């Protein structure tokens, strides 16, 4: 029997999840990727003889992948080896002030008590309780929903829904909410940083994003072989279910016939027909006409001022000394408000940035010896990579500021030019065109922003969107949820529109 044919553009995590889910259901899946390897932002950069994870490094919400694999009769843990981290992250403000957060809440309470006193520790407990409540309220009607609306959120609980609205804190900024939990400004800074996981400023994002703190407390895992291995495992899994993945293929246009998506045209002129198409590119590229003017209307444009954060990253292999690194480390700037003001109001790299360092050879509590180690150093930056060039001199000035913050906190990194590769907003804009280098789609500024991300279905029948710039938002597990949602919507539509579905679909699929 002929099978329904699906073309997926992009092997970001969302595209891979869609491919995995649809191929497992027996559809004929072709995935087209411009790059040479799967993963999109989840990429590795070769440095010397090593490969450094240069995109996401913090893996959370593993249940998303447990469910994906289980739905196709597989066990995630058999394919991807995960190790839970005991220390979630080490935070530093100077050479003395350090605070670790632990997966075990009681240990974090104790550490916060030692760091900032028992009253702050008690307030941290309240923060944990409230961030968990936000997550619990939103998991079903928002994270797992194909396309949520405020009406839907409230309607699902009737009058109870209305009463619960203040509990998800949509109308106060994260910063002001944190000020009521924590009197110590360093703790506000630490927990405010979770807004940046969604590419946003804690001064403008709603306090609802406190739920990210809960997500992290639920567990952070390291992946054997690095985060990029997750992309390889998904790509390999999709292939074993029969998907074809072609690398080095630049898709120039989504083809339509009688108003319905019917395939794609590659930049080299090749046409591939399909019954449905999933685009895993950034929404900004779709709205910007990079897939043809006919498909612009599939997504609303993201105004420049609504772009999320970009970053400057340094992927390097180097010796370090002076600071006991954990796997995840954050070194804070002295003026958080000025940092976000620089990025969002002045569109410039912060004068003094907060610096994240992922020491990738360090598992859980283990401290590596004197050998050179794989590091990703990251600072947040404005998404102006389509208007600003970032020449070598500027990148070096930024490096001096970032590595200067590390030195102020006691960490010296022996940075060798031949063992270091920087990536700027201009580079990210080249990798993810039309974004300016924004890495998380639209920023989550203001309480309505989360409802402005498009869902999987578009105005063009047969065309679906998936990725971190769509609902439910950025981050590896969230983008994965969008990929799952695109696959589920596509199957539901094929079943409902086809008089006699061509595909003998295996198994069942739901969006939850
Ligand atoms: C430096 C950095 C650090 C991050 N840290 C974390 C973290 O610690 N934890 C976390 O959960 N998230 C993190 N994120 C965010 C996370 O990586 C992303 O939200 C997620 O990976 C996005 O996946 P996606 O499905 O949107 O696809 P993307 O990764 O955006 O990939 C899209 C793919 O589509 C391809 N494509 C686009 N257009 C075309 C075309 N025309 N033809 C062919 N192919 C095309 C691209 O080449 C690309 O491979 C980080 C991101 C970055 C960059």
XYZ file of C-alpha atoms in Angstrom, residues 1-290:
290
model
C 0.000 0.000 0.000
C 1.279 3.517 -0.784
C 2.349 5.376 2.322
C 1.739 9.012 3.199
C 4.884 10.979 2.433
C 6.178 13.621 4.785
C 9.086 15.988 4.201
C 10.697 17.483 7.292
C 12.998 20.466 6.830
C 15.686 20.576 9.503
C 17.234 18.173 11.972
C 16.946 20.403 15.018
C 15.606 18.525 18.008
C 12.000 19.220 16.966
C 12.522 17.981 13.400
C 14.209 14.841 14.699
C 11.416 14.136 17.172
C 8.811 14.562 14.406
C 10.818 12.263 12.138
C 11.211 9.661 14.869
C 7.520 9.709 15.794
C 6.203 9.686 12.206
C 8.599 7.036 10.919
C 7.718 4.877 13.920
C 4.073 5.170 12.815
C 4.971 3.891 9.356
C 4.866 7.104 7.325
C 7.381 7.648 4.534
C 9.609 10.323 6.033
C 12.328 12.307 4.260
C 14.340 14.748 6.350
C 16.337 17.476 4.605
C 19.078 19.240 6.527
C 21.288 22.052 5.300
C 24.117 21.197 7.680
C 26.409 18.204 7.692
C 25.147 16.607 10.916
C 21.934 16.356 12.936
C 21.110 18.566 15.906
C 20.900 22.179 14.662
C 21.810 24.268 17.713
C 22.741 21.025 19.450
C 26.039 20.977 17.591
C 29.594 20.002 18.388
C 32.638 21.946 17.247
C 35.925 20.105 16.627
C 38.749 21.627 18.665
C 42.078 19.841 18.272
C 41.229 16.159 18.555
C 38.153 16.815 20.747
C 34.561 17.660 19.935
C 33.071 20.329 22.181
C 29.305 20.551 22.777
C 28.663 24.116 21.650
C 24.903 24.450 21.998
C 22.652 23.222 24.772
C 24.397 21.614 27.725
C 21.726 21.421 30.439
C 19.444 18.433 29.827
C 16.141 18.474 31.740
C 12.593 17.059 31.478
C 13.783 13.631 30.396
C 10.178 12.409 30.627
C 9.615 14.017 27.215
C 12.069 11.573 25.664
C 11.022 8.646 27.865
C 7.480 9.093 26.527
C 8.636 9.514 22.916
C 10.616 6.287 22.948
C 7.973 4.378 24.918
C 5.320 5.369 22.347
C 7.325 3.518 19.707
C 8.044 0.509 21.902
C 11.575 1.487 22.891
C 13.304 2.369 26.105
C 15.069 5.758 26.008
C 17.695 4.636 28.551
C 18.720 1.751 26.265
C 19.656 4.222 23.543
C 20.965 7.280 25.428
C 22.989 6.926 28.613
C 22.075 9.539 31.179
C 23.624 10.358 34.522
C 21.753 12.481 37.028
C 23.778 15.388 38.360
C 23.959 15.790 42.077
C 25.126 19.420 41.885
C 22.845 21.311 39.497
C 25.235 24.239 39.171
C 27.935 26.143 41.041
C 27.422 29.908 41.253
C 30.084 32.504 42.009
C 29.991 36.243 42.617
C 33.658 36.773 43.489
C 36.599 34.717 44.714
C 34.859 33.970 48.040
C 31.085 34.020 47.493
C 30.004 30.669 46.030
C 26.780 28.737 46.209
C 25.911 25.302 44.867
C 22.356 24.244 44.086
C 21.595 20.567 44.428
C 19.057 18.192 42.940
C 18.157 17.418 46.543
C 16.084 20.354 47.803
C 17.117 19.798 51.432
C 20.795 20.191 50.511
C 20.040 23.417 48.640
C 18.112 24.725 51.648
C 21.120 23.997 53.836
C 23.540 25.587 51.353
C 21.384 28.721 51.070
C 21.149 28.874 54.850
C 24.958 28.792 55.122
C 25.305 31.338 52.315
C 22.604 33.869 53.171
C 21.093 32.898 56.524
C 18.140 30.807 57.758
C 15.453 33.331 56.798
C 16.532 33.188 53.149
C 16.597 29.394 53.362
C 13.001 29.418 54.578
C 12.017 31.769 51.759
C 13.740 29.441 49.290
C 11.414 26.672 50.459
C 8.450 28.929 49.684
C 9.963 29.691 46.275
C 10.292 25.944 45.562
C 6.700 25.338 46.601
C 5.364 28.165 44.427
C 7.475 27.369 41.361
C 6.299 23.747 41.562
C 2.698 24.946 41.780
C 3.159 27.080 38.642
C 4.598 24.101 36.802
C 1.817 21.777 37.970
C -0.881 24.232 36.905
C 0.653 24.728 33.464
C 1.902 21.284 32.493
C -1.345 19.975 31.009
C -3.062 23.080 29.628
C 0.110 24.803 28.390
C 3.195 22.613 27.955
C 1.330 19.613 26.620
C -1.358 21.560 24.742
C -1.130 21.827 20.947
C -1.944 25.534 21.160
C -2.956 27.081 24.463
C -4.964 30.202 25.019
C -5.572 32.172 28.181
C -9.256 31.326 27.733
C -8.365 27.662 27.526
C -6.212 27.895 30.621
C -8.995 29.453 32.614
C -11.793 27.499 30.994
C -10.242 24.168 31.853
C -10.724 24.947 35.518
C -13.923 27.039 35.377
C -14.115 29.380 38.325
C -11.250 27.441 39.871
C -9.196 28.304 36.804
C -9.865 31.972 37.388
C -8.862 31.694 41.003
C -5.650 29.928 40.040
C -4.593 32.662 37.626
C -2.749 34.744 40.268
C -0.888 31.601 41.306
C 0.908 31.413 37.961
C 1.947 35.067 38.427
C 1.501 36.259 34.839
C 1.207 39.939 35.663
C 4.275 40.583 37.815
C 7.791 40.565 36.456
C 10.078 37.767 37.497
C 12.393 40.281 39.142
C 9.699 41.875 41.273
C 8.374 38.467 42.340
C 11.883 37.337 43.237
C 12.316 40.464 45.327
C 9.475 39.287 47.522
C 11.088 35.870 48.003
C 14.716 36.838 48.423
C 16.192 39.748 50.323
C 19.742 38.874 49.262
C 20.259 40.403 45.791
C 22.610 37.566 44.842
C 19.768 35.064 45.205
C 17.473 37.224 43.082
C 20.190 37.250 40.466
C 20.657 33.486 40.631
C 16.975 32.637 40.273
C 16.328 35.495 37.835
C 18.791 33.839 35.496
C 16.208 31.174 34.684
C 14.450 33.759 32.484
C 17.460 33.611 30.165
C 16.724 29.923 29.502
C 13.808 31.288 27.486
C 15.983 34.003 25.955
C 14.482 36.717 28.125
C 15.331 39.343 30.704
C 14.195 38.661 34.288
C 13.238 42.337 34.448
C 10.678 41.943 31.646
C 9.629 38.291 31.752
C 6.579 37.299 33.800
C 7.174 35.570 37.119
C 5.526 32.518 35.548
C 9.016 31.597 34.319
C 9.838 30.647 37.895
C 8.653 27.244 36.705
C 12.041 26.787 35.006
C 13.607 26.611 38.473
C 11.243 23.748 39.278
C 12.092 21.968 36.028
C 15.787 22.104 36.885
C 15.169 20.914 40.431
C 13.346 17.902 39.000
C 16.643 16.783 37.524
C 19.564 17.665 35.289
C 21.338 14.846 33.507
C 24.586 14.574 31.602
C 24.513 12.536 28.408
C 27.297 10.113 27.631
C 28.948 11.298 24.420
C 27.641 14.834 24.963
C 24.325 16.515 24.153
C 24.971 16.074 20.449
C 24.706 12.332 20.996
C 20.986 12.806 21.704
C 20.560 14.177 18.172
C 22.505 11.268 16.729
C 20.428 8.755 18.692
C 17.179 10.289 17.444
C 18.436 10.451 13.863
C 19.613 6.833 14.068
C 16.303 5.775 15.616
C 14.280 7.515 12.905
C 16.407 5.781 10.264
C 15.834 2.365 11.791
C 12.097 3.073 11.488
C 12.665 3.754 7.765
C 13.181 7.550 7.600
C 15.662 8.914 5.060
C 17.860 11.760 6.291
C 19.774 13.769 3.701
C 22.430 16.228 4.848
C 23.813 19.160 2.857
C 20.338 19.852 1.407
C 19.217 23.480 1.405
C 15.441 23.826 1.067
C 14.564 27.005 -0.875
C 10.791 26.770 -1.144
C 7.737 24.987 0.152
C 5.610 24.045 -2.868
C 1.856 24.426 -2.788
C -0.910 23.186 -5.013
C -4.517 24.388 -4.702
C -3.493 26.150 -1.496
C -2.057 23.011 0.111
C 1.600 22.178 0.824
C 2.664 19.497 -1.630
C 6.434 19.304 -1.326
C 9.634 21.325 -1.378
C 12.163 22.672 -3.863
C 15.834 22.499 -2.973
C 18.280 25.297 -3.771
C 19.788 23.015 -6.432
C 16.403 22.820 -8.179
C 15.402 19.321 -7.092
C 11.719 18.966 -6.213
C 10.437 16.478 -3.671
C 6.704 15.972 -3.433
C 4.926 15.147 -0.197
C 1.500 14.917 1.378
C 2.642 17.137 4.239
C 5.657 19.270 5.153
C 7.059 20.118 8.590
C 9.350 23.141 8.836
C 11.823 23.031 11.709
C 13.402 26.361 10.732
C 12.945 29.443 12.893
C 9.535 31.099 12.580
C 11.358 34.310 11.559
C 12.696 32.560 8.446
C 9.217 31.410 7.457
C 7.679 34.856 8.006
C 10.658 36.444 6.237
C 9.843 34.561 3.026
C 12.897 32.269 3.065
